[in-house]
CSV table of C-alpha atoms in Angstrom, one decimal:
chain,number,residue,atom,x,y,z
A,1,MET,CA,1.2,-23.4,15.1
A,2,ASN,CA,2.5,-19.8,15.0
A,3,ALA,CA,1.3,-17.9,18.1
A,4,HIS,CA,-0.2,-15.2,15.8
A,5,GLU,CA,-2.0,-17.4,13.4
A,6,ASN,CA,-5.3,-17.0,15.3
A,7,ARG,CA,-5.4,-13.2,15.0
A,8,LEU,CA,-5.2,-10.5,12.3
A,9,PHE,CA,-2.6,-7.8,12.0
A,10,ILE,CA,-4.5,-4.6,11.8
A,11,GLY,CA,-3.7,-1.1,13.1
A,12,GLY,CA,-0.2,-2.1,14.1
A,13,ARG,CA,-1.2,-4.9,16.5
A,14,TRP,CA,-2.6,-8.4,16.6
A,15,THR,CA,-6.4,-8.2,16.8
A,16,GLU,CA,-9.2,-10.6,17.3
A,17,PRO,CA,-11.1,-11.3,14.0
A,18,SER,CA,-14.7,-10.2,13.9
A,19,GLY,CA,-15.8,-13.6,12.4
A,20,ARG,CA,-15.2,-17.2,13.2
A,21,ARG,CA,-14.3,-18.6,9.9
A,22,THR,CA,-10.8,-19.7,9.1
A,23,ILE,CA,-8.7,-20.3,6.0
A,24,THR,CA,-7.0,-23.6,6.1
A,25,VAL,CA,-3.8,-24.3,4.1
A,26,THR,CA,-2.7,-27.7,2.9
A,27,SER,CA,0.7,-28.9,1.7
A,28,ALA,CA,1.0,-28.9,-2.0
A,29,GLY,CA,3.3,-31.9,-1.7
A,30,THR,CA,1.2,-34.1,0.6
A,31,GLY,CA,-2.3,-32.7,0.9
A,32,GLU,CA,-1.9,-32.6,4.6
A,33,LEU,CA,-2.9,-29.6,6.8
A,34,LEU,CA,-0.2,-27.0,7.3
A,35,GLY,CA,-2.1,-24.4,9.3
A,36,ALA,CA,-4.9,-22.0,9.4
A,37,VAL,CA,-5.5,-18.2,9.8
A,38,PRO,CA,-8.7,-16.3,10.5
A,39,GLU,CA,-10.6,-15.3,7.4
A,40,ALA,CA,-11.2,-11.5,7.4
A,41,THR,CA,-14.7,-10.2,7.1
A,42,THR,CA,-16.0,-6.9,5.8
A,43,ALA,CA,-15.8,-5.6,9.3
A,44,ASP,CA,-12.1,-6.5,9.5
A,45,VAL,CA,-11.6,-4.8,6.1
A,46,ASP,CA,-13.3,-1.7,7.4
A,47,HIS,CA,-11.1,-1.8,10.5
A,48,ALA,CA,-7.9,-2.1,8.4
A,49,VAL,CA,-8.9,0.6,5.9
A,50,ARG,CA,-9.8,2.9,8.7
A,51,ALA,CA,-6.5,2.3,10.4
A,52,ALA,CA,-4.6,2.9,7.1
A,53,ARG,CA,-6.7,6.1,6.6
A,54,THR,CA,-5.8,7.4,10.0
A,55,ALA,CA,-2.1,6.6,9.5
A,56,PHE,CA,-2.2,8.5,6.2
A,57,ASP,CA,-4.4,11.5,7.2
A,58,THR,CA,-3.1,12.3,10.7
A,59,PRO,CA,-0.8,15.4,10.7
A,60,GLY,CA,2.8,14.3,11.2
A,61,GLY,CA,2.0,10.8,10.1
A,62,TRP,CA,3.7,8.5,7.6
A,63,PRO,CA,3.3,10.5,4.4
A,64,SER,CA,4.7,13.6,6.1
A,65,TRP,CA,7.9,11.9,7.3
A,66,GLU,CA,11.0,13.0,5.5
A,67,PRO,CA,12.0,10.5,2.8
A,68,GLU,CA,15.2,9.6,4.7
A,69,ARG,CA,13.1,8.7,7.8
A,70,ARG,CA,10.8,6.5,5.8
A,71,ALA,CA,13.8,4.9,4.1
A,72,ALA,CA,15.3,4.1,7.5
A,73,ALA,CA,12.1,2.3,8.6
A,74,MET,CA,12.0,0.4,5.3
A,75,VAL,CA,15.6,-0.8,5.8
A,76,ARG,CA,14.7,-2.0,9.3
A,77,LEU,CA,11.8,-3.9,7.7
A,78,ALA,CA,14.3,-5.4,5.2
A,79,ASP,CA,16.5,-6.5,8.1
A,80,GLU,CA,13.5,-8.2,9.8
A,81,LEU,CA,12.6,-10.0,6.6
A,82,ASP,CA,16.2,-11.2,6.2
A,83,ALA,CA,16.0,-12.6,9.7
A,84,ARG,CA,12.9,-14.6,8.6
A,85,SER,CA,14.2,-15.4,5.1
A,86,GLU,CA,14.5,-19.2,5.5
A,87,ALA,CA,11.2,-19.5,7.3
A,88,THR,CA,9.5,-17.5,4.6
A,89,ALA,CA,11.0,-19.6,1.8
A,90,SER,CA,10.1,-22.9,3.3
A,91,THR,CA,6.6,-21.7,4.2
A,92,VAL,CA,5.9,-20.6,0.7
A,93,SER,CA,7.3,-23.8,-0.8
A,94,ALA,CA,5.2,-26.0,1.4
A,95,GLN,CA,2.1,-24.0,0.4
A,96,ASN,CA,2.4,-23.6,-3.3
A,97,GLY,CA,5.0,-26.2,-4.4
A,98,MET,CA,7.7,-23.7,-5.4
A,99,PRO,CA,11.1,-25.6,-5.3
A,100,ILE,CA,13.0,-24.4,-2.3
A,101,SER,CA,16.0,-23.3,-4.4
A,102,PHE,CA,13.7,-20.9,-6.3
A,103,SER,CA,11.9,-19.9,-3.1
A,104,ARG,CA,15.1,-18.9,-1.4
A,105,ALA,CA,16.1,-16.8,-4.4
A,106,PHE,CA,12.8,-15.1,-4.8
A,107,GLU,CA,10.5,-15.2,-1.8
A,108,GLY,CA,13.3,-15.2,0.7
A,109,SER,CA,15.4,-12.5,-0.9
A,110,VAL,CA,13.5,-10.2,-3.3
A,111,PRO,CA,11.3,-8.5,-0.8
A,112,ALA,CA,14.2,-7.2,1.3
A,113,ALA,CA,16.1,-6.2,-1.9
A,114,LEU,CA,13.0,-4.2,-3.1
A,115,LEU,CA,12.7,-2.4,0.2
A,116,ARG,CA,16.4,-1.4,0.1
A,117,TYR,CA,16.2,-0.3,-3.6
A,118,TYR,CA,13.2,1.9,-3.0
A,119,ALA,CA,14.6,3.3,0.2
A,120,ALA,CA,17.7,4.4,-1.7
A,121,LEU,CA,15.6,5.7,-4.6
A,122,VAL,CA,13.2,7.8,-2.6
A,123,SER,CA,16.1,9.2,-0.4
A,124,ALA,CA,17.8,10.5,-3.6
A,125,ALA,CA,14.8,11.7,-5.5
A,126,PRO,CA,13.7,15.3,-5.2
A,127,ARG,CA,10.1,15.6,-4.0
A,128,ALA,CA,9.5,18.7,-6.1
A,129,GLU,CA,11.0,20.6,-9.0
A,130,PHE,CA,10.5,24.1,-10.3
A,131,ARG,CA,9.5,24.9,-13.9
A,132,SER,CA,9.0,28.2,-15.7
A,133,GLY,CA,6.9,28.5,-18.9
A,134,LEU,CA,4.8,31.5,-18.1
A,135,PRO,CA,5.7,35.1,-18.8
A,136,ARG,CA,6.4,35.5,-15.1
A,137,GLY,CA,6.7,33.3,-12.0
A,138,THR,CA,7.4,29.6,-11.7
A,139,THR,CA,5.5,26.4,-11.0
A,140,GLU,CA,6.4,24.0,-8.3
A,141,VAL,CA,5.6,20.4,-9.4
A,142,ARG,CA,5.3,18.2,-6.4
A,143,ARG,CA,5.1,14.4,-6.1
A,144,GLU,CA,2.7,13.4,-3.3
A,145,PRO,CA,1.7,10.0,-2.1
A,146,VAL,CA,-1.6,8.8,-3.7
A,147,GLY,CA,-3.1,7.7,-0.3
A,148,VAL,CA,-4.4,4.4,1.0
A,149,VAL,CA,-3.6,1.5,-1.3
A,150,ALA,CA,-5.5,-1.8,-1.6
A,151,ALA,CA,-2.9,-4.5,-2.7
A,152,VAL,CA,-4.4,-7.8,-3.8
A,153,MET,CA,-1.9,-10.6,-4.5
A,154,SER,CA,-1.8,-13.9,-6.3
A,155,TRP,CA,-0.5,-17.2,-4.7
A,156,ASN,CA,2.3,-18.0,-7.1
A,157,PHE,CA,4.9,-15.6,-5.7
A,158,PRO,CA,3.1,-14.3,-2.6
A,159,GLN,CA,5.9,-12.4,-0.9
A,160,THR,CA,7.6,-11.1,-4.0
A,161,LEU,CA,4.3,-9.8,-5.5
A,162,ALA,CA,3.4,-8.2,-2.2
A,163,PHE,CA,6.6,-6.2,-2.2
A,164,PHE,CA,6.3,-5.3,-5.8
A,165,LYS,CA,3.5,-3.1,-4.4
A,166,LEU,CA,4.4,-2.6,-0.7
A,167,ALA,CA,8.0,-1.4,-1.2
A,168,PRO,CA,7.3,1.5,-3.6
A,169,ALA,CA,4.0,2.4,-1.8
A,170,LEU,CA,5.8,2.8,1.5
A,171,ALA,CA,8.6,4.7,-0.2
A,172,ALA,CA,6.1,7.1,-1.7
A,173,GLY,CA,4.4,7.7,1.7
A,174,CYS,CA,1.3,5.6,1.2
A,175,THR,CA,-0.3,3.3,3.6
A,176,VAL,CA,-1.3,-0.2,2.5
A,177,VAL,CA,-4.0,-2.9,3.2
A,178,LEU,CA,-2.7,-6.2,1.8
A,179,LYS,CA,-5.0,-9.1,0.9
A,180,PRO,CA,-3.1,-12.3,0.4
A,181,ALA,CA,-4.5,-15.2,-1.7
A,182,PRO,CA,-6.2,-18.0,0.4
A,183,GLU,CA,-3.8,-20.6,-0.9
A,184,THR,CA,-0.8,-18.8,0.6
A,185,VAL,CA,-1.7,-17.0,3.8
A,186,LEU,CA,0.7,-18.6,6.3
A,187,ASP,CA,3.7,-16.6,5.0
A,188,SER,CA,1.7,-13.4,5.6
A,189,VAL,CA,1.9,-14.1,9.3
A,190,LEU,CA,5.7,-13.9,9.0
A,191,LEU,CA,5.4,-10.6,7.1
A,192,ALA,CA,3.2,-9.1,9.8
A,193,GLU,CA,5.7,-10.1,12.5
A,194,ALA,CA,8.4,-8.4,10.5
A,195,VAL,CA,6.4,-5.2,10.2
A,196,ALA,CA,5.7,-5.2,13.9
A,197,ALA,CA,9.3,-5.9,14.8
A,198,ALA,CA,10.5,-3.1,12.4
A,199,GLY,CA,8.4,-0.6,14.3
A,200,LEU,CA,6.4,0.8,11.4
A,201,PRO,CA,3.7,3.2,12.7
A,202,ALA,CA,0.3,1.7,13.4
A,203,GLY,CA,-1.9,1.3,10.4
A,204,VAL,CA,0.8,1.8,7.8
A,205,VAL,CA,0.5,-1.9,6.9
A,206,GLY,CA,-2.6,-4.1,7.5
A,207,ILE,CA,-3.2,-7.6,6.3
A,208,VAL,CA,-6.6,-9.1,5.7
A,209,PRO,CA,-6.5,-12.8,4.5
A,210,ALA,CA,-9.6,-13.6,2.5
A,211,GLY,CA,-11.1,-14.9,-0.7
A,212,ARG,CA,-12.5,-13.2,-3.8
A,213,GLU,CA,-15.6,-11.6,-2.3
A,214,ILE,CA,-13.7,-9.8,0.4
A,215,GLY,CA,-11.1,-8.9,-2.1
A,216,ALA,CA,-13.9,-7.2,-4.2
A,217,TYR,CA,-15.1,-5.4,-1.1
A,218,LEU,CA,-11.6,-4.1,-0.5
A,219,VAL,CA,-11.1,-3.0,-4.1
A,220,ALA,CA,-14.3,-0.9,-4.0
A,221,HIS,CA,-14.0,0.4,-0.5
A,222,PRO,CA,-14.6,4.1,-0.2
A,223,GLY,CA,-11.6,4.6,2.0
A,224,VAL,CA,-9.2,3.3,-0.6
A,225,ASP,CA,-7.4,5.7,-3.0
A,226,LYS,CA,-5.6,3.2,-5.3
A,227,VAL,CA,-5.7,-0.5,-6.2
A,228,ALA,CA,-2.7,-2.7,-7.1
A,229,PHE,CA,-3.7,-6.2,-8.3
A,230,THR,CA,-1.9,-9.3,-9.5
A,231,GLY,CA,-4.0,-12.2,-10.8
A,232,SER,CA,-5.7,-13.6,-13.8
A,233,THR,CA,-6.8,-11.5,-16.7
A,234,ALA,CA,-10.4,-12.4,-16.0
A,235,SER,CA,-10.2,-11.2,-12.4
A,236,GLY,CA,-8.2,-8.2,-13.6
A,237,ARG,CA,-11.1,-7.1,-15.8
A,238,ARG,CA,-13.5,-7.2,-12.9
A,239,VAL,CA,-11.0,-5.1,-10.8
A,240,ALA,CA,-10.6,-2.7,-13.6
A,241,ALA,CA,-14.4,-2.3,-14.0
A,242,ALA,CA,-14.8,-1.5,-10.3
A,243,CYS,CA,-12.0,1.0,-10.4
A,244,ALA,CA,-13.3,2.6,-13.6
A,245,ALA,CA,-16.7,3.2,-12.0
A,246,LEU,CA,-15.0,4.9,-9.1
A,247,LEU,CA,-12.4,6.8,-11.2
A,248,ARG,CA,-9.8,5.1,-9.0
A,249,PRO,CA,-6.2,4.5,-10.2
A,250,VAL,CA,-5.3,0.9,-10.6
A,251,THR,CA,-2.2,-1.1,-11.6
A,252,LEU,CA,-2.9,-4.5,-13.0
A,253,GLU,CA,-0.3,-7.3,-13.5
A,254,LEU,CA,-2.2,-10.1,-15.2
A,255,GLY,CA,-1.7,-13.3,-17.2
A,256,GLY,CA,0.7,-14.2,-19.9
A,257,LYS,CA,1.4,-16.7,-22.7
A,258,SER,CA,4.9,-15.6,-23.5
A,259,ALA,CA,6.8,-16.7,-26.6
A,260,ALA,CA,10.4,-18.0,-26.7
A,261,VAL,CA,11.6,-17.2,-30.2
A,262,VAL,CA,14.4,-19.5,-31.0
A,263,LEU,CA,16.3,-18.0,-34.0
A,264,ASP,CA,18.0,-20.2,-36.5
A,265,ASP,CA,21.5,-19.3,-35.2
A,266,ALA,CA,20.7,-20.2,-31.6
A,267,ASP,CA,23.2,-22.3,-29.7
A,268,LEU,CA,20.9,-25.0,-28.3
A,269,GLY,CA,23.7,-26.5,-26.3
A,270,ALA,CA,24.2,-23.3,-24.2
A,271,ASP,CA,22.2,-21.6,-21.6
A,272,ALA,CA,20.5,-24.8,-20.4
A,273,GLY,CA,19.9,-23.3,-16.9
A,274,GLU,CA,18.5,-20.1,-18.3
A,275,ARG,CA,16.3,-22.0,-20.7
A,276,PHE,CA,14.8,-24.1,-17.9
A,277,THR,CA,14.2,-21.1,-15.7
A,278,THR,CA,12.7,-19.0,-18.5
A,279,SER,CA,10.1,-21.7,-19.2
A,280,PHE,CA,9.7,-23.8,-16.1
A,281,LEU,CA,10.2,-21.4,-13.2
A,282,ASN,CA,8.0,-22.3,-10.2
A,283,ASN,CA,6.6,-25.4,-12.0
A,284,GLY,CA,5.3,-23.2,-14.8
A,285,GLN,CA,3.1,-21.3,-12.2
A,286,THR,CA,4.7,-18.1,-13.4
A,287,CYS,CA,2.8,-15.4,-15.4
A,288,PHE,CA,5.9,-14.4,-17.4
A,289,ALA,CA,7.1,-17.9,-18.3
A,290,SER,CA,8.0,-18.5,-21.9
A,291,THR,CA,5.8,-21.5,-22.4
A,292,ARG,CA,5.1,-21.0,-26.2
A,293,ILE,CA,8.3,-22.1,-28.0
A,294,LEU,CA,8.6,-20.8,-31.6
A,295,ALA,CA,11.2,-22.8,-33.6
A,296,PRO,CA,12.6,-22.3,-37.1
A,297,ARG,CA,11.4,-25.0,-39.4
A,298,SER,CA,15.0,-25.6,-40.6
A,299,ARG,CA,15.9,-26.7,-37.0
A,300,TYR,CA,12.5,-27.7,-35.7
A,301,ASP,CA,13.3,-31.3,-34.8
A,302,GLU,CA,16.5,-30.2,-33.0
A,303,VAL,CA,14.5,-27.6,-30.9
A,304,VAL,CA,11.8,-30.2,-30.0
A,305,ALA,CA,14.5,-32.6,-28.9
A,306,VAL,CA,16.2,-30.0,-26.7
A,307,TYR,CA,13.0,-29.0,-24.9
A,308,THR,CA,11.8,-32.7,-24.7
A,309,ALA,CA,15.1,-33.7,-23.0
A,310,MET,CA,14.9,-30.8,-20.6
A,311,ALA,CA,11.4,-31.8,-19.5
A,312,ARG,CA,12.3,-35.5,-19.3
A,313,ASP,CA,15.5,-34.9,-17.3
A,314,ALA,CA,14.0,-32.4,-14.8
A,315,ARG,CA,14.0,-33.7,-11.3
A,316,VAL,CA,10.4,-33.8,-10.0
A,317,GLY,CA,9.9,-34.2,-6.2
A,318,ASP,CA,9.5,-32.6,-2.8
A,319,ALA,CA,9.5,-28.8,-3.0
A,320,LEU,CA,11.6,-28.6,0.1
A,321,ASP,CA,14.4,-30.8,-1.4
A,322,PRO,CA,17.1,-28.5,-2.7
A,323,ALA,CA,17.7,-30.9,-5.6
A,324,THR,CA,14.1,-30.6,-6.9
A,325,GLN,CA,13.5,-28.7,-10.1
A,326,ILE,CA,9.8,-29.2,-10.5
A,327,GLY,CA,7.6,-29.4,-7.4
A,328,PRO,CA,3.9,-30.0,-7.1
A,329,LEU,CA,1.2,-27.6,-8.2
A,330,VAL,CA,-0.5,-25.4,-5.6
A,331,SER,CA,-3.8,-27.4,-5.3
A,332,SER,CA,-5.8,-30.3,-6.6
A,333,ARG,CA,-7.9,-27.8,-8.5
A,334,GLN,CA,-4.9,-26.4,-10.3
A,335,ARG,CA,-3.7,-29.9,-11.2
A,336,GLU,CA,-7.1,-30.6,-12.6
A,337,ARG,CA,-6.9,-27.4,-14.7
A,338,VAL,CA,-3.5,-28.3,-16.1
A,339,GLU,CA,-4.5,-31.9,-16.8
A,340,GLY,CA,-7.6,-30.6,-18.6
A,341,TYR,CA,-5.3,-28.6,-20.9
A,342,ILE,CA,-3.1,-31.6,-21.5
A,343,GLY,CA,-6.2,-33.6,-22.5
A,344,ARG,CA,-7.3,-30.8,-24.8
A,345,GLY,CA,-3.9,-30.8,-26.5
A,346,LEU,CA,-4.1,-34.5,-27.1
A,347,ALA,CA,-7.6,-34.3,-28.4
A,348,ASP,CA,-6.6,-31.5,-30.8
A,349,GLY,CA,-3.9,-33.7,-32.3
A,350,ALA,CA,-0.7,-32.2,-30.8
A,351,ARG,CA,2.2,-34.6,-30.5
A,352,LEU,CA,3.2,-35.4,-27.0
A,353,THR,CA,7.0,-35.7,-26.6
A,354,ALA,CA,7.4,-35.6,-22.9
A,355,GLY,CA,5.2,-36.0,-19.8
A,356,GLY,CA,1.5,-35.8,-20.0
A,357,GLY,CA,0.7,-37.6,-16.8
A,358,ARG,CA,1.5,-37.8,-13.1
A,359,PRO,CA,5.0,-38.8,-12.1
A,360,PRO,CA,5.3,-42.3,-10.8
A,361,GLY,CA,6.0,-42.7,-7.1
A,362,LEU,CA,4.5,-39.4,-6.1
A,363,ASP,CA,1.1,-40.5,-5.1
A,364,ARG,CA,0.5,-37.7,-2.6
A,365,GLY,CA,0.3,-34.0,-3.5
A,366,TRP,CA,-0.5,-32.3,-6.7
A,367,PHE,CA,2.2,-33.4,-9.1
A,368,VAL,CA,2.2,-33.2,-12.9
A,369,GLU,CA,5.0,-34.3,-15.1
A,370,PRO,CA,6.9,-31.6,-17.1
A,371,THR,CA,5.1,-31.8,-20.5
A,372,VAL,CA,6.0,-30.8,-24.0
A,373,PHE,CA,3.7,-30.8,-27.0
A,374,ALA,CA,5.1,-30.6,-30.6
A,375,ASP,CA,3.4,-29.8,-33.9
A,376,VAL,CA,1.2,-27.3,-32.1
A,377,ASP,CA,-0.7,-24.8,-34.3
A,378,ASN,CA,-0.4,-21.3,-32.8
A,379,SER,CA,-4.2,-20.8,-32.9
A,380,SER,CA,-4.8,-23.9,-30.7
A,381,VAL,CA,-6.2,-23.6,-27.2
A,382,ILE,CA,-3.0,-24.9,-25.6
A,383,ALA,CA,-0.9,-22.3,-27.5
A,384,GLN,CA,-3.3,-19.4,-26.8
A,385,GLU,CA,-4.6,-19.9,-23.2
A,386,GLU,CA,-2.5,-19.5,-20.0
A,387,ILE,CA,-2.2,-23.0,-18.6
A,388,PHE,CA,-0.1,-22.1,-15.5
A,389,GLY,CA,1.7,-25.3,-15.1
A,390,PRO,CA,4.7,-27.2,-16.5
A,391,VAL,CA,3.4,-27.5,-20.0
A,392,LEU,CA,5.2,-26.2,-23.1
A,393,THR,CA,4.1,-26.0,-26.8
A,394,VAL,CA,6.5,-26.0,-29.8
A,395,THR,CA,5.3,-24.3,-33.0
A,396,PRO,CA,7.3,-24.1,-36.2
A,397,TYR,CA,7.9,-20.8,-38.2
A,398,GLU,CA,9.2,-20.1,-41.7
A,399,ASP,CA,11.3,-17.0,-41.3
A,400,GLU,CA,12.0,-14.1,-39.0
A,401,ASP,CA,8.9,-12.2,-40.0
A,402,ASP,CA,6.7,-15.3,-39.5
A,403,ALA,CA,8.3,-15.7,-36.0
A,404,VAL,CA,7.4,-12.2,-35.0
A,405,ARG,CA,3.9,-12.6,-36.4
A,406,LEU,CA,3.3,-15.7,-34.4
A,407,ALA,CA,4.8,-14.2,-31.2
A,408,ASN,CA,2.4,-11.2,-31.6
A,409,ASP,CA,-0.6,-13.5,-32.4
A,410,SER,CA,-1.7,-13.6,-28.7
A,411,VAL,CA,-4.2,-11.8,-26.5
A,412,TYR,CA,-1.3,-11.5,-24.0
A,413,GLY,CA,1.8,-9.3,-23.9
A,414,LEU,CA,3.7,-9.7,-20.6
A,415,ALA,CA,7.1,-11.1,-21.3
A,416,GLY,CA,9.0,-13.3,-23.8
A,417,SER,CA,12.5,-14.3,-24.8
A,418,VAL,CA,14.7,-14.5,-27.9
A,419,TRP,CA,17.4,-17.1,-28.3
A,420,THR,CA,20.4,-16.3,-30.6
A,421,THR,CA,24.1,-16.0,-30.8
A,422,ASP,CA,23.8,-12.6,-32.5
A,423,LEU,CA,22.6,-10.3,-29.8
A,424,GLU,CA,22.1,-7.3,-32.1
A,425,ARG,CA,19.9,-9.4,-34.3
A,426,GLY,CA,18.1,-10.7,-31.2
A,427,ALA,CA,17.5,-7.2,-29.9
A,428,ARG,CA,16.0,-6.2,-33.3
A,429,VAL,CA,13.6,-9.1,-33.1
A,430,ALA,CA,12.8,-8.4,-29.5
A,431,ARG,CA,11.8,-4.8,-30.3
A,432,ARG,CA,9.3,-6.0,-32.9
A,433,ILE,CA,7.4,-8.2,-30.4
A,434,ARG,CA,4.5,-6.4,-28.7
A,435,THR,CA,5.2,-7.2,-25.1
A,436,GLY,CA,5.9,-5.2,-21.9
A,437,THR,CA,9.2,-7.0,-21.2
A,438,ILE,CA,11.4,-9.4,-23.0
A,439,GLY,CA,14.9,-11.0,-22.6
A,440,LEU,CA,17.8,-12.2,-24.8
A,441,ASN,CA,18.9,-15.8,-24.0
A,442,GLY,CA,17.0,-15.8,-20.8
A,443,TYR,CA,14.4,-13.8,-18.9
A,444,LEU,CA,13.8,-12.5,-15.4
A,445,PRO,CA,12.3,-9.2,-14.3
A,446,ASP,CA,14.8,-6.5,-13.2
A,447,ILE,CA,13.8,-4.7,-10.0
A,448,THR,CA,15.4,-1.5,-11.4
A,449,SER,CA,13.4,-1.5,-14.6
A,450,PRO,CA,9.6,-1.2,-15.4
A,451,TYR,CA,7.7,-4.5,-15.4
A,452,GLY,CA,4.2,-5.1,-16.7
A,453,GLY,CA,2.2,-6.0,-19.8
A,454,VAL,CA,0.2,-4.8,-22.7
A,455,LYS,CA,-3.0,-6.1,-24.2
A,456,GLY,CA,-4.6,-8.7,-21.9
A,457,SER,CA,-1.5,-8.8,-19.6
A,458,GLY,CA,-2.4,-5.6,-17.7
A,459,LEU,CA,-2.2,-1.9,-17.1
A,460,GLY,CA,0.6,0.2,-15.7
A,461,ARG,CA,4.1,-0.8,-14.5
A,462,GLU,CA,5.7,-2.1,-11.4
A,463,LEU,CA,9.4,-2.0,-10.4
A,464,GLY,CA,12.0,0.7,-11.2
A,465,PRO,CA,11.4,4.4,-10.8
A,466,GLU,CA,8.2,3.9,-12.7
A,467,GLY,CA,6.9,1.6,-10.0
A,468,LEU,CA,7.4,4.4,-7.5
A,469,ALA,CA,5.6,6.9,-9.7
A,470,ALA,CA,2.6,4.7,-9.7
A,471,TYR,CA,2.1,5.5,-6.0
A,472,GLN,CA,2.5,9.2,-6.4
A,473,GLN,CA,0.2,11.9,-7.7
A,474,LEU,CA,1.3,15.2,-9.2
A,475,GLN,CA,0.4,18.6,-7.8
A,476,SER,CA,1.3,21.9,-9.5
A,477,VAL,CA,1.7,25.0,-7.3
A,478,TYR,CA,1.9,28.2,-9.2
A,479,HIS,CA,4.3,30.9,-7.7
A,480,PRO,CA,4.2,34.5,-8.9
């Protein structure tokens, strides 16, 4: 057990929790106990927000540091995260089932990359600019930090999602209270150790592991100035309602049911790795995964065969084995949810071409076979609702206009992909799809470009300069 797992990181130090309840974490692969941390109470949240408020409001504190000084502290934190990269990756994989090859590439690497990117960005960006539109004088337009941020994360990419928020917030001069998801709290201990080792001022980052009720308390806390949330669309609506009542700015990165539009000129023998990652990354526990495959009727059987083979050939096993492509789901409840959708697909008459059950020989843990359904109507439940597991649907379309219509026939709009040998044509199709992000012959978010959704997939953008702007507020100072 980590020496710090019985305390909370608040106010720049390890503190005794105010309550006695703990959050226990079990292995996704075996169901065995991995560890436990204290469950934060409302009193602990009050303490963390108060510490963040003090760190923000005290003259000479974090927001008043020169950008270069904040950037240097962020780079130190990146170095400390790098030193813990392998431990972070393996801890995340053990908790949520992410194959270790993906966890190393994302959870063990992206947070430090984000810190360095935003450190460089804020160092080069002017804090103010002067404009002149009046008969006389000028206006100084300043970008100031928004204040204390409540950051509430999901369990599927716990460290990456934390730094989607934490890196730009720190760069802007904000202080942050993080609430990790109960399913993945052990990696937050490593994060806290890195923050302490990097020497960030007390209160700039606090961590309060807890469930939904404490998360709601943090979101509505009077000491908070902004909320950044990643989670389901249903939960996002509740967060949005609370922030609307408080006139509190909020960034919401929510669910998705992204389409992979396979055009009739696609080379189905190419980009096998990209195709797998785009649809099956993190066992399908990825909000931007292209799980709704749209195939031209003229090549429908060929497309079904390619995705069926991809699912059947995927190596399913221990998340900590570098050869594993599909690991277990995060919990028994998540497996039951995914299996419920598989049952619904069968009941609705979809044709099962791969998977549909539990993999043989893996009796412990929360495994589901990579699953493909063909002959799926786009209006069916399994084509419209986010399953969040390794389940793909394949739906035929008649022509390019029909493909775009089907891609847009969704309550979501987070990501997507277009597969083609004609990139100009692919780009034209991509621009017609109503989504926040989309890729050609593959898809992954780019940390230098805005990421986020439309419709039921969220509000606002993370990453890129736009992600920094989300943690700043504008002030106009008029000069005669």
